Amino acid sequence: MKFVFFSVLLLADFLFSNSLDNLLQQYDSNNNKSLKTVDEKLGHVFIYSQKDIQQMQYHKLNDILKELPLLNLNKNRFGTNNLAIAGSKGNISGFYRVFINDHEISSAYSKNSSNSWGDLPLDFIDYLEIYYGESSFTTGTETGIYFIKLYTKKAVKENGSEVNLKVSSQGSNSQSIMNSKLLENGWSYLLYLNNENQKDHTDYKNTKLLNDAKKRYLFLDISDENTNINLAYTDLKKDNYIGFSLDSIPDDGEVLTKDFYIDVSKYFLYDKSLKINFSVDVNEIDYKESNATGLNFIPVLNFPIMNNYPNKIEEDLKSTKFKAGITKSFEYKNNNFLTGLNFSKKKYNTENIVINQNTIIPQYTNFDEENVLSVIFQNDYKVKDDLILVANAKFDEYKRNGFLENIDEELYRIGAIYTPFENFGLKTFYTKSYLPPSFFNIDYSLVNKNLNVQKYKFYTIETVYTTEKSKFGITYHNVKIDDFIYFDSNVGFVNIQDKIKTSGLIFSYEYLFSDYNKLQLNYFMTDINQNINNSNNGGYIKYMGSYNKFEYFTSLNYRNGYKYLDLTVDSSYDMSFGIAYNINKNLKLSLKANNIFNDSTQSIYNDSGNNFTLNDSSSSVTTSLKWLF
């Protein structure tokens, strides 16, 4: 029935796709000028243009993340959404990195961006580039497998003001304003402010697990031809959802976070080939929870006795990160070289930890500071017009205080981009990389706090065939991981002794009915040599289009079902559709129905030793008003 209903909507969309709006033609022209940052040498790239964001009504970053192949977006015990590798539910991991422009917004403490930035509104975002593959060779940042880069709108393109108002059937609402201006002295600015009230809950054991939240965002970009200054702030106040409670129902508690960063980049020389960058991040988390049954708060448990569960905790953490780097690119004959030097300093401290109202713990471990010095090299050599060879190397030196030893790590990658025919191309990489444990991993481990570095070796190959109106692609991956860091609800983070092996395929297809009406299909499948506890196959089908002053879309996001221990998790068919009407060139009204069958993915939780599942999201209808002035 769901497929029939989807087919009817798809046919209706197609019947209304015969003419184009003049405003959208101008809009698309500006949109194409935005995509200047795509670097095919960084990995296998997925692009979400401004037109995609508008037509598909992607309101939040999570709307896009839940579609990504080889990944699942699941809600954790604290009510925030985390990305996990297909087939595995990882609570917190550093395998994906999120950037706003060139600045990484992942937490210095956990290497995760979900708490503060994961639900980032996209009103001020111009487009996204998402790279599958190790991209820290050129970004100079920490290692990862998925690199999610959000590029903000610029005053050069906007030069005006914009107000966005949203209200949902669940009671959630948000208000944002963006103002940008070109100044006479060659500088420009863009200021974005957002306020959001989230209403969310899930029923469990005749109780409502509350996940309400209040969020605020501020972003400021000040730029001229050679300088970019970005400043951002966000704060969050929300319910615990399940939290650490042994019976999965907290008696009381809340989560408070504050995040701030400033990032400055300066380009030198006539060709801007010399770049200097520095940034400062500050993250604060204030966590409170109480439960009469007990709290599975791993940092204070006594292994292996495990009978000292506290009933109340208060935790204040503050982490800071300073980063500075310099890169230089230059050409010699058929070579394009990039060299760079980067330094980062991360530190965190526990300002206040109270257990059961009378126990004050100064810190969990004496590992609270990490300095990293990185040297990067890249060369892409043009063998001939249709063949480019790529070689990367990165050397990282870690200075870690406390009981952890200093380490030196190396990354290497070789690859090729081959286009023997005008409509056929091939891209392949072999990479040796790693992921080190974070402060969070160390604090939340009971068996062995001296966690090993995860070692990754992966091979990928992508082929693309295009025609005048269509594009078809296949991407194969083969990944081997030693010392994979996995979260066990009983003992925290541990290194898995067995080598993780996973391989699979991504199929993608796109067909353009016209410049503004297109169909997209994506399907992935992957095998892993472990017992799966998450979906390992999935995909989507999307249709987006426009007719006169109308824009519309229909989408179906699929994840397969699976069995885990005593649980059977059903397949997910998350279907959404929307329509927007351009009242005039400055005013737009939109309606989006999300997850209309209430058939989202599910996450597995543990309640006093018993496993259970809850939906990751519920059905909602959102009405939006956009006003340009």
XYZ file of C-alpha atoms in Angstrom:
629
model
C 0.000 0.000 0.000
C 2.873 2.380 0.837
C 4.497 1.828 -2.552
C 1.157 2.371 -4.325
C 0.587 5.630 -2.495
C 4.125 6.748 -3.268
C 3.635 5.910 -6.977
C 0.453 8.007 -7.135
C 2.257 11.003 -5.636
C 5.178 10.508 -7.998
C 2.852 10.439 -11.011
C 1.037 13.552 -9.824
C 4.349 15.381 -9.429
C 5.407 14.387 -12.938
C 2.167 15.605 -14.532
C 2.761 19.089 -13.108
C 6.387 19.384 -14.282
C 5.949 20.886 -17.747
C 6.822 24.548 -17.195
C 9.415 26.499 -15.207
C 9.172 29.588 -13.128
C 11.320 32.565 -14.172
C 12.287 33.211 -10.603
C 13.623 29.674 -10.248
C 15.666 30.096 -13.428
C 17.473 33.060 -11.919
C 17.758 31.218 -8.604
C 19.307 28.162 -10.249
C 21.833 30.331 -12.064
C 22.973 31.784 -8.757
C 22.937 28.320 -7.209
C 25.330 26.879 -9.789
C 27.794 29.658 -9.071
C 27.990 28.518 -5.448
C 29.528 25.120 -6.038
C 33.147 26.192 -6.334
C 34.639 24.146 -3.526
C 34.059 20.566 -4.715
C 37.325 18.614 -4.694
C 37.015 15.199 -6.329
C 40.381 14.211 -4.851
C 38.997 14.318 -1.291
C 36.919 11.159 -1.766
C 33.566 10.016 -3.100
C 31.328 13.064 -2.914
C 27.587 13.609 -2.426
C 26.380 17.137 -3.134
C 23.246 18.867 -1.815
C 22.794 22.155 -3.668
C 20.748 25.129 -2.508
C 18.039 24.098 -4.954
C 17.963 20.613 -3.412
C 17.671 22.093 0.084
C 14.807 24.344 -0.978
C 12.798 21.905 -3.089
C 13.198 18.957 -0.684
C 12.506 21.223 2.315
C 15.517 20.021 4.270
C 14.968 22.061 7.433
C 17.668 20.455 9.588
C 21.020 18.796 9.032
C 19.507 15.535 10.328
C 17.040 15.555 7.401
C 20.030 14.977 5.128
C 22.108 12.748 7.418
C 19.359 10.113 7.644
C 19.613 9.571 3.858
C 23.367 8.978 3.636
C 24.432 5.552 2.333
C 26.426 3.153 4.535
C 25.172 4.990 7.626
C 22.205 4.961 9.991
C 20.893 7.889 12.010
C 19.694 6.655 15.396
C 18.515 8.334 18.576
C 20.758 7.661 21.573
C 19.749 7.381 25.244
C 19.940 11.159 25.644
C 17.531 11.921 22.800
C 20.060 13.187 20.263
C 20.685 11.603 16.867
C 24.018 9.930 16.122
C 25.398 8.506 12.911
C 26.466 4.863 13.038
C 28.155 2.567 10.529
C 25.642 0.344 8.733
C 25.139 -2.881 10.683
C 26.446 -1.429 13.960
C 25.009 0.986 16.498
C 27.877 3.116 17.745
C 26.878 5.515 20.511
C 29.686 8.037 20.030
C 32.422 7.792 17.438
C 34.930 9.969 15.635
C 34.539 8.349 12.250
C 32.579 11.319 10.876
C 33.515 14.992 10.974
C 31.196 17.976 10.554
C 32.365 21.383 9.290
C 30.791 24.809 8.899
C 32.827 26.258 6.048
C 36.400 25.214 6.957
C 35.810 24.880 10.707
C 35.213 21.521 12.375
C 32.394 21.736 14.915
C 32.867 18.324 16.535
C 33.318 18.355 20.317
C 36.874 18.403 21.664
C 35.742 16.042 24.442
C 33.811 13.379 22.507
C 34.651 14.149 18.843
C 30.899 14.214 18.289
C 28.770 17.107 17.054
C 25.313 15.716 17.843
C 24.735 17.330 21.242
C 24.923 20.915 20.040
C 25.204 21.083 16.253
C 23.631 17.832 15.001
C 20.183 19.365 14.569
C 21.588 22.485 12.924
C 18.993 24.524 10.965
C 19.806 24.942 7.273
C 18.278 28.404 6.725
C 21.748 29.967 6.485
C 23.419 27.076 4.633
C 24.053 27.471 0.897
C 25.049 23.901 0.022
C 26.662 20.735 1.418
C 29.498 18.516 0.257
C 29.716 15.120 1.912
C 32.867 13.093 1.285
C 33.150 9.359 1.899
C 36.836 8.667 2.423
C 39.724 9.983 4.528
C 39.840 13.732 3.823
C 42.055 14.999 6.641
C 45.025 14.928 4.245
C 43.947 18.239 2.757
C 41.805 19.696 5.556
C 44.621 19.247 8.075
C 42.088 18.186 10.708
C 41.721 15.026 12.720
C 41.096 11.745 10.961
C 37.715 10.384 9.921
C 35.825 8.385 7.315
C 32.883 10.683 6.499
C 33.522 14.431 6.130
C 30.353 16.553 6.134
C 31.021 20.121 4.976
C 28.326 22.795 5.215
C 28.980 26.033 3.340
C 27.115 29.092 4.554
C 25.419 31.684 2.434
C 27.444 34.791 1.561
C 26.540 38.445 1.458
C 27.887 38.644 -2.104
C 24.968 36.457 -3.174
C 22.275 37.328 -0.601
C 22.752 41.067 0.210
C 19.480 41.481 2.065
C 17.387 40.126 4.891
C 15.427 36.909 5.343
C 12.945 35.756 7.995
C 11.917 32.108 8.415
C 9.043 30.968 10.635
C 8.172 27.304 11.227
C 5.538 25.523 13.299
C 4.858 21.776 13.472
C 1.875 19.644 14.410
C 3.825 18.353 17.433
C 3.986 21.861 18.876
C 7.567 22.609 17.881
C 8.340 26.039 16.440
C 11.315 28.060 15.294
C 12.056 31.626 14.247
C 15.147 32.837 12.419
C 16.416 36.017 10.834
C 19.373 36.506 8.512
C 20.828 39.831 7.443
C 23.707 40.370 5.008
C 25.256 43.422 3.403
C 28.074 44.419 1.060
C 30.083 47.294 2.528
C 31.791 50.026 0.532
C 35.286 49.176 1.768
C 35.258 45.708 0.180
C 34.133 43.894 3.304
C 30.799 42.139 3.787
C 28.932 40.507 6.635
C 26.216 37.908 7.150
C 24.454 37.546 10.500
C 22.100 34.670 11.358
C 19.998 34.240 14.524
C 17.704 31.322 15.335
C 15.440 30.388 18.228
C 13.783 26.978 18.433
C 11.400 25.187 20.784
C 11.272 21.423 20.261
C 8.406 19.257 21.470
C 9.156 15.531 21.403
C 8.286 12.525 23.504
C 8.051 8.723 23.241
C 5.715 6.406 25.136
C 7.361 3.591 27.096
C 5.918 1.470 29.929
C 2.873 3.786 30.260
C 5.237 6.730 30.708
C 6.206 9.611 28.460
C 9.952 9.815 27.881
C 10.365 13.556 27.423
C 12.778 14.963 24.861
C 11.703 18.606 24.773
C 14.406 21.152 24.040
C 15.095 24.855 23.661
C 17.862 25.809 21.238
C 19.456 29.040 20.078
C 21.979 29.629 17.297
C 24.086 32.601 16.234
C 26.416 32.749 13.240
C 28.406 35.708 11.926
C 30.568 35.811 8.806
C 32.786 38.826 8.092
C 34.785 38.600 4.885
C 36.701 40.424 2.226
C 38.585 39.107 -0.795
C 41.410 37.536 1.244
C 40.020 37.163 4.782
C 37.242 35.056 6.305
C 36.177 35.517 9.923
C 33.502 33.170 11.299
C 31.988 33.369 14.757
C 29.300 30.988 16.033
C 27.436 30.263 19.266
C 24.746 27.794 20.253
C 23.134 26.783 23.520
C 20.749 23.976 24.377
C 18.464 23.083 27.274
C 16.726 19.728 26.987
C 15.283 16.708 28.784
C 17.367 13.589 29.437
C 15.071 11.224 27.476
C 16.280 7.802 28.796
C 19.598 8.959 30.199
C 21.677 6.695 32.439
C 18.650 5.340 34.343
C 18.717 1.573 34.874
C 14.937 1.344 34.438
C 15.113 3.712 31.401
C 12.770 6.244 33.053
C 14.592 9.162 34.741
C 12.904 10.678 37.780
C 14.337 14.097 36.988
C 17.162 15.795 35.132
C 18.226 18.024 32.258
C 21.058 18.686 29.833
C 22.546 22.141 29.299
C 25.190 22.866 26.663
C 26.957 25.964 25.392
C 29.273 26.013 22.380
C 31.280 28.876 20.924
C 33.979 29.192 18.294
C 35.828 31.799 16.288
C 37.705 30.879 13.119
C 39.949 33.188 11.072
C 41.476 32.380 7.674
C 43.797 34.651 5.694
C 45.001 34.096 2.111
C 48.260 35.508 0.758
C 50.009 35.886 -2.617
C 48.372 36.798 -5.907
C 46.923 33.315 -6.423
C 45.849 32.807 -2.785
C 48.071 29.750 -2.623
C 49.262 30.486 0.918
C 46.665 30.124 3.680
C 46.963 30.739 7.423
C 44.185 29.693 9.777
C 43.585 29.710 13.509
C 40.530 28.952 15.627
C 39.346 28.652 19.224
C 36.494 26.425 20.455
C 34.832 26.340 23.873
C 32.300 23.634 24.810
C 30.408 23.412 28.100
C 28.092 20.614 29.262
C 26.040 20.640 32.456
C 24.327 17.288 33.042
C 21.908 16.375 35.858
C 19.906 13.199 36.411
C 18.292 11.309 39.273
C 16.702 7.855 39.425
C 15.682 5.801 42.480
C 16.517 2.510 40.734
C 20.053 3.658 39.953
C 22.143 5.241 37.237
C 24.490 3.258 35.008
C 27.088 6.036 35.177
C 30.168 4.133 34.068
C 32.943 6.587 35.114
C 32.203 6.013 38.838
C 31.392 2.278 38.853
C 33.674 -0.312 40.480
C 34.488 -3.053 37.984
C 33.861 -5.979 38.301
C 31.674 -5.629 41.433
C 29.153 -3.330 39.693
C 26.936 -2.780 42.743
C 27.592 0.866 43.460
C 25.097 2.492 41.101
C 24.515 6.107 42.159
C 20.996 7.568 42.335
C 21.876 11.154 41.470
C 24.621 12.801 39.458
C 25.588 16.358 38.566
C 28.376 16.830 36.049
C 29.912 20.034 34.694
C 32.450 19.635 31.896
C 34.309 22.286 29.953
C 36.540 21.581 26.973
C 38.620 23.934 24.850
C 40.420 23.518 21.558
C 42.964 25.789 19.907
C 44.044 25.117 16.356
C 46.485 26.851 14.011
C 47.681 25.855 10.567
C 49.438 26.951 7.420
C 49.174 25.420 3.943
C 50.881 26.189 0.647
C 49.898 24.907 -2.772
C 52.038 25.196 -5.896
C 52.352 23.730 -9.365
C 55.349 22.220 -11.109
C 54.952 20.854 -14.610
C 52.103 18.310 -14.365
C 52.129 18.232 -10.562
C 49.846 20.054 -8.121
C 51.450 20.015 -4.687
C 49.973 20.830 -1.296
C 52.000 20.976 1.926
C 50.917 22.029 5.362
C 51.649 22.187 9.062
C 48.914 22.100 11.719
C 48.881 22.242 15.492
C 45.963 21.671 17.858
C 45.700 21.770 21.634
C 42.698 20.180 23.367
C 41.986 20.323 27.053
C 39.033 19.557 29.283
C 38.313 19.845 32.961
C 35.552 18.688 35.271
C 34.512 21.851 37.072
C 32.062 20.029 39.329
C 31.013 16.370 39.650
C 28.594 15.514 42.461
C 27.470 11.937 43.129
C 24.521 11.336 45.494
C 24.772 14.937 46.746
C 27.804 14.357 48.944
C 30.605 12.898 46.852
C 32.698 15.350 44.847
C 35.056 13.870 42.261
C 37.776 16.185 40.909
C 38.229 14.225 37.661
C 37.739 10.763 36.182
C 41.326 10.237 35.024
C 44.508 12.302 34.778
C 44.278 12.341 30.972
C 42.824 15.780 30.277
C 45.129 17.363 27.680
C 46.228 16.414 24.162
C 48.502 18.246 21.726
C 48.700 17.176 18.092
C 51.255 18.303 15.505
C 50.489 17.302 11.902
C 52.470 17.521 8.685
C 50.612 16.944 5.399
C 51.735 16.307 1.823
C 49.632 15.887 -1.300
C 50.444 15.592 -4.979
C 48.116 15.004 -7.868
C 49.975 14.207 -11.048
C 48.322 14.659 -14.412
C 49.585 11.741 -16.480
C 47.406 12.817 -19.391
C 44.187 14.720 -19.904
C 42.030 11.794 -18.802
C 44.187 10.352 -15.999
C 45.197 11.909 -12.665
C 47.171 10.058 -9.997
C 46.798 11.143 -6.355
C 49.197 10.525 -3.458
C 48.760 11.715 0.134
C 50.725 11.400 3.345
C 50.072 12.770 6.818
C 52.215 12.431 9.934
C 50.661 13.074 13.350
C 52.484 13.406 16.663
C 50.335 13.135 19.820
C 51.480 14.463 23.187
C 49.075 13.136 25.835
C 49.340 13.897 29.532
C 48.487 11.578 32.404
C 48.800 7.813 32.190
C 48.527 7.597 28.388
C 51.688 7.316 26.344
C 52.575 9.691 23.513
C 51.991 8.217 20.075
C 53.050 8.850 16.471
C 50.693 7.893 13.668
C 50.942 7.896 9.867
C 48.299 8.059 7.137
C 48.779 7.199 3.490
C 46.562 7.192 0.449
C 47.025 6.536 -3.249
C 44.368 6.938 -5.884
C 43.485 7.590 -9.483
C 40.794 9.505 -11.368
C 40.330 8.177 -14.894
C 37.901 9.487 -17.538
C 38.644 7.537 -20.741
C 35.372 8.643 -22.357
C 33.339 11.813 -22.168
C 30.455 10.028 -20.454
C 32.363 7.497 -18.336
C 34.640 7.984 -15.356
C 36.366 5.947 -12.670
C 37.763 6.937 -9.281
C 39.617 4.656 -6.865
C 41.517 5.018 -3.570
C 43.439 2.808 -1.174
C 43.842 4.334 2.274
C 45.611 3.492 5.499
C 44.235 5.559 8.387
C 43.419 5.467 12.093
C 41.073 6.858 14.748
C 42.476 7.599 18.225
C 40.391 7.340 21.418
C 38.829 10.543 22.718
C 38.625 11.908 26.266
C 35.082 10.526 26.336
C 36.203 7.036 25.274
C 38.792 6.925 28.057
C 36.481 8.259 30.780
C 33.700 5.818 29.872
C 35.787 2.643 29.853
C 35.963 0.255 32.799
C 37.946 -2.804 31.725
C 40.980 -1.085 30.221
C 41.301 2.689 30.019
C 44.464 2.419 27.937
C 42.464 1.962 24.727
C 44.338 1.202 21.527
C 44.160 3.355 18.424
C 41.735 2.010 15.806
C 43.518 1.089 12.559
C 41.667 1.393 9.246
C 42.583 0.033 5.829
C 40.037 0.545 3.107
C 39.769 0.302 -0.629
C 37.094 2.041 -2.703
C 36.302 2.259 -6.397
C 33.579 4.334 -8.056
C 32.349 4.244 -11.645
C 30.003 6.781 -13.209
C 28.190 6.677 -16.533
C 26.302 9.720 -17.789
C 23.994 10.649 -20.640
C 22.442 13.969 -21.510
C 19.695 13.502 -18.907
C 20.849 10.726 -16.588
C 23.699 9.588 -14.372
C 24.347 6.104 -13.032
C 27.026 5.241 -10.497
C 28.341 2.260 -8.541
C 30.723 2.518 -5.586
C 32.392 -0.501 -3.978
C 34.095 -0.445 -0.595
C 36.175 -2.924 1.357
C 37.149 -1.929 4.891
C 39.229 -3.689 7.558
C 39.447 -2.331 11.105
C 41.775 -3.425 13.903
C 41.035 -2.541 17.552
C 37.600 -1.106 16.744
C 36.325 0.878 19.754
C 32.835 -0.304 20.676
C 30.484 0.751 23.480
C 29.209 -2.013 25.755
C 26.409 -0.896 28.087
C 27.904 -2.907 30.960
C 31.597 -1.986 30.813
C 31.732 1.047 28.522
C 34.178 1.390 25.644
C 36.381 -1.561 24.732
C 38.640 -2.540 21.848
C 37.154 -5.440 19.893
C 39.789 -8.150 19.558
C 38.557 -9.511 16.231
C 39.340 -7.694 13.004
C 36.229 -5.972 11.653
C 35.677 -6.681 7.965
C 32.971 -5.002 5.942
C 32.351 -4.626 2.232
C 29.482 -3.515 0.056
C 28.073 -1.493 -2.815
C 26.293 1.807 -3.367
C 24.059 2.144 -6.426
C 22.925 5.612 -7.470
C 20.798 6.855 -10.351
C 19.558 10.293 -11.333
C 17.286 11.302 -14.197
C 16.509 14.874 -15.240
C 13.030 15.301 -16.708
C 13.918 18.988 -17.104
C 16.274 21.478 -15.511
C 14.075 21.666 -12.419
C 12.443 18.250 -12.216
C 14.491 15.204 -11.353
C 14.304 11.710 -9.964
C 17.001 10.301 -7.652
C 17.462 6.718 -6.497
C 20.070 5.331 -4.140
C 20.537 1.874 -2.652
C 23.351 0.425 -0.572
C 24.139 -3.011 0.777
C 26.964 -4.020 3.061
C 28.172 -7.161 4.830
C 30.010 -7.217 8.147
C 31.665 -10.137 9.921
C 29.919 -9.360 13.215
C 26.430 -9.910 14.579
C 24.523 -6.909 13.252
C 22.533 -4.698 15.607
C 21.479 -2.131 13.039
C 20.285 -1.956 9.431
C 22.909 -2.948 6.859
C 20.885 -2.307 3.665
C 18.906 0.743 2.664
C 18.309 3.538 0.209
C 15.935 6.211 -0.975
C 13.862 7.357 -3.914
C 13.192 11.074 -4.331
C 11.352 13.185 -6.845
C 11.524 16.974 -6.785
C 10.114 19.477 -9.218
C 8.433 22.823 -9.881
C 5.501 24.180 -11.871
C 4.985 27.938 -12.254
C 5.054 29.208 -8.665
C 4.836 25.759 -7.075
C 7.639 23.521 -5.829
C 7.068 19.971 -4.598
C 8.788 16.757 -3.603
C 8.113 13.174 -2.640
C 10.616 10.890 -0.909
C 10.828 7.400 0.547
C 13.758 6.517 2.816
C 14.235 2.774 3.451
C 16.247 0.721 5.946
C 16.027 -3.067 6.170
C 14.878 -5.048 9.206
C 17.153 -7.356 11.197
C 17.303 -9.640 14.225
C 19.400 -8.927 17.305
C 19.419 -11.435 20.186
C 15.760 -11.731 21.262
C 14.556 -8.762 19.187
C 13.135 -8.575 15.683
C 13.363 -5.066 14.252
C 11.055 -4.334 11.312
C 12.092 -2.596 8.109
C 11.570 1.159 7.982
C 9.676 3.001 5.220
C 10.058 6.666 6.108
C 7.963 8.563 3.566
C 7.609 12.337 3.291
C 6.183 14.823 0.827
C 5.855 18.576 0.597
C 4.645 21.504 -1.443
C 5.650 25.170 -1.518
C 3.999 28.202 -3.122
C 5.904 31.352 -4.108
C 3.310 34.031 -3.345
C 5.620 36.586 -4.899
C 9.361 36.961 -5.361
C 9.778 37.805 -1.652
C 7.241 35.582 0.087
C 7.023 31.779 0.162
C 4.658 29.419 2.011
C 5.609 25.740 2.488
C 4.015 22.585 3.881
C 5.947 19.390 4.682
C 4.524 16.066 5.880
C 7.314 14.026 7.455
C 7.295 10.262 8.112
C 3.602 10.088 7.222
C 3.250 6.352 7.996
C 5.028 6.750 11.373
C 7.437 4.065 10.193
C 10.874 5.445 11.045
C 13.996 3.502 11.945
C 14.248 2.111 15.476
C 17.006 2.110 18.066
C 17.834 -0.655 20.527
C 18.087 0.165 24.247
C 18.635 -1.819 27.426
C 16.366 -1.774 30.468
C 17.864 -3.610 33.472
C 19.293 -6.273 31.179
C 16.291 -6.465 28.834
C 16.519 -5.137 25.274
C 13.744 -3.051 23.732
C 13.269 -0.733 20.751
C 11.837 2.751 20.257
C 11.161 4.713 17.071
C 13.766 7.311 16.163
C 11.143 9.825 15.002
C 7.396 10.257 14.720
C 5.004 11.704 12.120
C 4.703 15.465 11.860
C 3.489 18.231 9.582
C 5.471 21.465 9.392
C 4.269 24.780 7.976
C 6.905 27.340 6.996
C 6.876 30.967 5.923
C 9.883 32.609 4.272
C 10.051 36.393 3.776
C 12.816 38.200 1.891
C 13.257 41.948 2.271
